[in-house]
């Protein structure tokens, strides 16, 4: 799938749409396919502008090196959102900037069965935390400053000064880098920073 998409991007470039102007967004396996497309294009001297990986798939990709999954370098800017790290989504930082929701929990707030019932969100019972990635990103499109994030090296977020170092989602931009953490509400709207 990544190879076919790379051919399509090459076609676009040949008709005047520069690959560097494209922003590819992929969820789970789609994030991995975007990474493979980026690798294929890089081998031809073409660079995608941006890849956003929404909780890139972890099972089956966990034992590979950077050539076997989405990774920094697959585009000019690679940002990754982690919402189900170590279960269905990649736990390690693999992008230029990696955003960890709530900060890095494998079960997102609102995804426990009792919370899903209370919030009338039972349709998301399967893979709730994994699916939260695309739901958060979709919300960020209409609210780019909705998910302020803090740059922090400590994976449990303790001891870090909470400050706005950037924004998760459509508000993320090059040259952001590192691990960033942010918090969400347990039900829609998920953004704590309402604009």
mmCIF file with all atom_site columns, N, CA and C in Angstrom, residues 129-163:
data_model
loop_
_atom_site.group_PDB
_atom_site.id
_atom_site.type_symbol
_atom_site.label_atom_id
_atom_site.label_alt_id
_atom_site.label_comp_id
_atom_site.label_asym_id
_atom_site.label_entity_id
_atom_site.label_seq_id
_atom_site.pdbx_PDB_ins_code
_atom_site.Cartn_x
_atom_site.Cartn_y
_atom_site.Cartn_z
_atom_site.occupancy
_atom_site.B_iso_or_equiv
_atom_site.pdbx_formal_charge
_atom_site.auth_seq_id
_atom_site.auth_comp_id
_atom_site.auth_asym_id
_atom_site.auth_atom_id
_atom_site.pdbx_PDB_model_num
ATOM 1   N N  . UNK A 1 129 ? -9.118  3.486  23.418 1.00 0.00 ? 129 UNK A N  1
ATOM 2   C CA . UNK A 1 129 ? -7.912  4.302  23.574 1.00 0.00 ? 129 UNK A CA 1
ATOM 3   C C  . UNK A 1 129 ? -7.180  4.462  22.249 1.00 0.00 ? 129 UNK A C  1
ATOM 4   N N  . UNK A 1 130 ? -7.142  3.419  21.450 1.00 0.00 ? 130 UNK A N  1
ATOM 5   C CA . UNK A 1 130 ? -6.492  3.477  20.139 1.00 0.00 ? 130 UNK A CA 1
ATOM 6   C C  . UNK A 1 130 ? -7.249  4.439  19.223 1.00 0.00 ? 130 UNK A C  1
ATOM 7   N N  . UNK A 1 131 ? -8.575  4.298  19.184 1.00 0.00 ? 131 UNK A N  1
ATOM 8   C CA . UNK A 1 131 ? -9.400  5.177  18.354 1.00 0.00 ? 131 UNK A CA 1
ATOM 9   C C  . UNK A 1 131 ? -9.401  6.620  18.823 1.00 0.00 ? 131 UNK A C  1
ATOM 10  N N  . UNK A 1 132 ? -9.032  6.833  20.059 1.00 0.00 ? 132 UNK A N  1
ATOM 11  C CA . UNK A 1 132 ? -8.996  8.204  20.577 1.00 0.00 ? 132 UNK A CA 1
ATOM 12  C C  . UNK A 1 132 ? -8.024  9.063  19.767 1.00 0.00 ? 132 UNK A C  1
ATOM 13  N N  . UNK A 1 133 ? -7.010  8.450  19.152 1.00 0.00 ? 133 UNK A N  1
ATOM 14  C CA . UNK A 1 133 ? -6.014  9.206  18.378 1.00 0.00 ? 133 UNK A CA 1
ATOM 15  C C  . UNK A 1 133 ? -6.671  10.004 17.252 1.00 0.00 ? 133 UNK A C  1
ATOM 16  N N  . UNK A 1 134 ? -7.473  9.338  16.422 1.00 0.00 ? 134 UNK A N  1
ATOM 17  C CA . UNK A 1 134 ? -8.087  10.067 15.310 1.00 0.00 ? 134 UNK A CA 1
ATOM 18  C C  . UNK A 1 134 ? -9.151  11.038 15.798 1.00 0.00 ? 134 UNK A C  1
ATOM 19  N N  . UNK A 1 135 ? -9.793  10.710 16.916 1.00 0.00 ? 135 UNK A N  1
ATOM 20  C CA . UNK A 1 135 ? -10.808 11.612 17.455 1.00 0.00 ? 135 UNK A CA 1
ATOM 21  C C  . UNK A 1 135 ? -10.163 12.909 17.976 1.00 0.00 ? 135 UNK A C  1
ATOM 22  N N  . UNK A 1 136 ? -9.029  12.775 18.639 1.00 0.00 ? 136 UNK A N  1
ATOM 23  C CA . UNK A 1 136 ? -8.320  13.965 19.134 1.00 0.00 ? 136 UNK A CA 1
ATOM 24  C C  . UNK A 1 136 ? -7.819  14.805 17.965 1.00 0.00 ? 136 UNK A C  1
ATOM 25  N N  . UNK A 1 137 ? -7.233  14.140 16.972 1.00 0.00 ? 137 UNK A N  1
ATOM 26  C CA . UNK A 1 137 ? -6.712  14.895 15.829 1.00 0.00 ? 137 UNK A CA 1
ATOM 27  C C  . UNK A 1 137 ? -7.839  15.619 15.096 1.00 0.00 ? 137 UNK A C  1
ATOM 28  N N  . UNK A 1 138 ? -8.960  14.930 14.877 1.00 0.00 ? 138 UNK A N  1
ATOM 29  C CA . UNK A 1 138 ? -10.096 15.553 14.191 1.00 0.00 ? 138 UNK A CA 1
ATOM 30  C C  . UNK A 1 138 ? -10.564 16.802 14.936 1.00 0.00 ? 138 UNK A C  1
ATOM 31  N N  . UNK A 1 139 ? -10.577 16.723 16.251 1.00 0.00 ? 139 UNK A N  1
ATOM 32  C CA . UNK A 1 139 ? -10.982 17.893 17.035 1.00 0.00 ? 139 UNK A CA 1
ATOM 33  C C  . UNK A 1 139 ? -9.966  19.022 16.901 1.00 0.00 ? 139 UNK A C  1
ATOM 34  N N  . UNK A 1 140 ? -8.700  18.683 16.755 1.00 0.00 ? 140 UNK A N  1
ATOM 35  C CA . UNK A 1 140 ? -7.657  19.711 16.634 1.00 0.00 ? 140 UNK A CA 1
ATOM 36  C C  . UNK A 1 140 ? -7.755  20.498 15.334 1.00 0.00 ? 140 UNK A C  1
ATOM 37  N N  . UNK A 1 141 ? -8.418  19.939 14.321 1.00 0.00 ? 141 UNK A N  1
ATOM 38  C CA . UNK A 1 141 ? -8.549  20.644 13.041 1.00 0.00 ? 141 UNK A CA 1
ATOM 39  C C  . UNK A 1 141 ? -9.375  21.918 13.227 1.00 0.00 ? 141 UNK A C  1
ATOM 40  N N  . UNK A 1 142 ? -10.447 21.835 13.997 1.00 0.00 ? 142 UNK A N  1
ATOM 41  C CA . UNK A 1 142 ? -11.268 23.024 14.219 1.00 0.00 ? 142 UNK A CA 1
ATOM 42  C C  . UNK A 1 142 ? -10.796 23.842 15.423 1.00 0.00 ? 142 UNK A C  1
ATOM 43  N N  . UNK A 1 143 ? -9.883  23.267 16.216 1.00 0.00 ? 143 UNK A N  1
ATOM 44  C CA . UNK A 1 143 ? -9.365  23.945 17.401 1.00 0.00 ? 143 UNK A CA 1
ATOM 45  C C  . UNK A 1 143 ? -7.849  23.681 17.490 1.00 0.00 ? 143 UNK A C  1
ATOM 46  N N  . UNK A 1 144 ? -7.038  24.319 16.614 1.00 0.00 ? 144 UNK A N  1
ATOM 47  C CA . UNK A 1 144 ? -5.601  24.032 16.557 1.00 0.00 ? 144 UNK A CA 1
ATOM 48  C C  . UNK A 1 144 ? -4.847  24.299 17.859 1.00 0.00 ? 144 UNK A C  1
ATOM 49  N N  . UNK A 1 145 ? -5.371  25.167 18.708 1.00 0.00 ? 145 UNK A N  1
ATOM 50  C CA . UNK A 1 145 ? -4.713  25.461 19.986 1.00 0.00 ? 145 UNK A CA 1
ATOM 51  C C  . UNK A 1 145 ? -5.406  24.729 21.144 1.00 0.00 ? 145 UNK A C  1
ATOM 52  N N  . UNK A 1 146 ? -6.214  23.727 20.818 1.00 0.00 ? 146 UNK A N  1
ATOM 53  C CA . UNK A 1 146 ? -6.996  23.027 21.833 1.00 0.00 ? 146 UNK A CA 1
ATOM 54  C C  . UNK A 1 146 ? -6.216  22.077 22.714 1.00 0.00 ? 146 UNK A C  1
ATOM 55  N N  . UNK A 1 147 ? -5.058  21.628 22.239 1.00 0.00 ? 147 UNK A N  1
ATOM 56  C CA . UNK A 1 147 ? -4.288  20.635 22.982 1.00 0.00 ? 147 UNK A CA 1
ATOM 57  C C  . UNK A 1 147 ? -2.871  21.123 23.236 1.00 0.00 ? 147 UNK A C  1
ATOM 58  N N  . UNK A 1 148 ? -2.716  22.097 24.154 1.00 0.00 ? 148 UNK A N  1
ATOM 59  C CA . UNK A 1 148 ? -1.372  22.575 24.462 1.00 0.00 ? 148 UNK A CA 1
ATOM 60  C C  . UNK A 1 148 ? -0.548  21.457 25.097 1.00 0.00 ? 148 UNK A C  1
ATOM 61  N N  . UNK A 1 149 ? 0.707   21.366 24.684 1.00 0.00 ? 149 UNK A N  1
ATOM 62  C CA . UNK A 1 149 ? 1.564   20.271 25.138 1.00 0.00 ? 149 UNK A CA 1
ATOM 63  C C  . UNK A 1 149 ? 2.837   20.814 25.778 1.00 0.00 ? 149 UNK A C  1
ATOM 64  N N  . UNK A 1 150 ? 3.377   20.009 26.685 1.00 0.00 ? 150 UNK A N  1
ATOM 65  C CA . UNK A 1 150 ? 4.586   20.363 27.429 1.00 0.00 ? 150 UNK A CA 1
ATOM 66  C C  . UNK A 1 150 ? 5.715   19.411 27.056 1.00 0.00 ? 150 UNK A C  1
ATOM 67  N N  . UNK A 1 151 ? 6.859   19.980 26.732 1.00 0.00 ? 151 UNK A N  1
ATOM 68  C CA . UNK A 1 151 ? 8.056   19.194 26.433 1.00 0.00 ? 151 UNK A CA 1
ATOM 69  C C  . UNK A 1 151 ? 8.625   18.688 27.746 1.00 0.00 ? 151 UNK A C  1
ATOM 70  N N  . UNK A 1 152 ? 8.850   17.381 27.826 1.00 0.00 ? 152 UNK A N  1
ATOM 71  C CA . UNK A 1 152 ? 9.324   16.800 29.073 1.00 0.00 ? 152 UNK A CA 1
ATOM 72  C C  . UNK A 1 152 ? 10.085  15.522 28.767 1.00 0.00 ? 152 UNK A C  1
ATOM 73  N N  . UNK A 1 153 ? 11.176  15.277 29.472 1.00 0.00 ? 153 UNK A N  1
ATOM 74  C CA . UNK A 1 153 ? 11.955  14.057 29.243 1.00 0.00 ? 153 UNK A CA 1
ATOM 75  C C  . UNK A 1 153 ? 11.511  12.922 30.148 1.00 0.00 ? 153 UNK A C  1
ATOM 76  N N  . UNK A 1 154 ? 10.793  13.233 31.218 1.00 0.00 ? 154 UNK A N  1
ATOM 77  C CA . UNK A 1 154 ? 10.383  12.232 32.183 1.00 0.00 ? 154 UNK A CA 1
ATOM 78  C C  . UNK A 1 154 ? 9.102   11.558 31.707 1.00 0.00 ? 154 UNK A C  1
ATOM 79  N N  . UNK A 1 155 ? 9.114   10.233 31.478 1.00 0.00 ? 155 UNK A N  1
ATOM 80  C CA . UNK A 1 155 ? 7.934   9.574  30.915 1.00 0.00 ? 155 UNK A CA 1
ATOM 81  C C  . UNK A 1 155 ? 6.702   9.583  31.803 1.00 0.00 ? 155 UNK A C  1
ATOM 82  N N  . UNK A 1 156 ? 6.861   9.830  33.096 1.00 0.00 ? 156 UNK A N  1
ATOM 83  C CA . UNK A 1 156 ? 5.675   9.888  33.947 1.00 0.00 ? 156 UNK A CA 1
ATOM 84  C C  . UNK A 1 156 ? 5.220   11.318 34.189 1.00 0.00 ? 156 UNK A C  1
ATOM 85  N N  . UNK A 1 157 ? 5.918   12.283 33.588 1.00 0.00 ? 157 UNK A N  1
ATOM 86  C CA . UNK A 1 157 ? 5.509   13.681 33.592 1.00 0.00 ? 157 UNK A CA 1
ATOM 87  C C  . UNK A 1 157 ? 5.688   14.357 34.945 1.00 0.00 ? 157 UNK A C  1
ATOM 88  N N  . UNK A 1 158 ? 6.117   13.606 35.962 1.00 0.00 ? 158 UNK A N  1
ATOM 89  C CA . UNK A 1 158 ? 6.340   14.203 37.271 1.00 0.00 ? 158 UNK A CA 1
ATOM 90  C C  . UNK A 1 158 ? 7.596   15.069 37.230 1.00 0.00 ? 158 UNK A C  1
ATOM 91  N N  . UNK A 1 159 ? 7.567   16.158 37.931 1.00 0.00 ? 159 UNK A N  1
ATOM 92  C CA . UNK A 1 159 ? 8.735   17.020 38.027 1.00 0.00 ? 159 UNK A CA 1
ATOM 93  C C  . UNK A 1 159 ? 8.929   17.941 36.839 1.00 0.00 ? 159 UNK A C  1
ATOM 94  N N  . UNK A 1 160 ? 8.025   17.928 35.884 1.00 0.00 ? 160 UNK A N  1
ATOM 95  C CA . UNK A 1 160 ? 8.148   18.801 34.722 1.00 0.00 ? 160 UNK A CA 1
ATOM 96  C C  . UNK A 1 160 ? 7.292   20.048 34.923 1.00 0.00 ? 160 UNK A C  1
ATOM 97  N N  . UNK A 1 161 ? 7.832   21.167 34.537 1.00 0.00 ? 161 UNK A N  1
ATOM 98  C CA . UNK A 1 161 ? 7.085   22.412 34.608 1.00 0.00 ? 161 UNK A CA 1
ATOM 99  C C  . UNK A 1 161 ? 6.041   22.413 33.497 1.00 0.00 ? 161 UNK A C  1
ATOM 100 N N  . UNK A 1 162 ? 4.794   22.559 33.868 1.00 0.00 ? 162 UNK A N  1
ATOM 101 C CA . UNK A 1 162 ? 3.729   22.583 32.869 1.00 0.00 ? 162 UNK A CA 1
ATOM 102 C C  . UNK A 1 162 ? 3.727   23.954 32.212 1.00 0.00 ? 162 UNK A C  1
ATOM 103 N N  . UNK A 1 163 ? 4.046   23.942 30.938 1.00 0.00 ? 163 UNK A N  1
ATOM 104 C CA . UNK A 1 163 ? 4.055   25.168 30.145 1.00 0.00 ? 163 UNK A CA 1
ATOM 105 C C  . UNK A 1 163 ? 3.684   24.790 28.724 1.00 0.00 ? 163 UNK A C  1
#
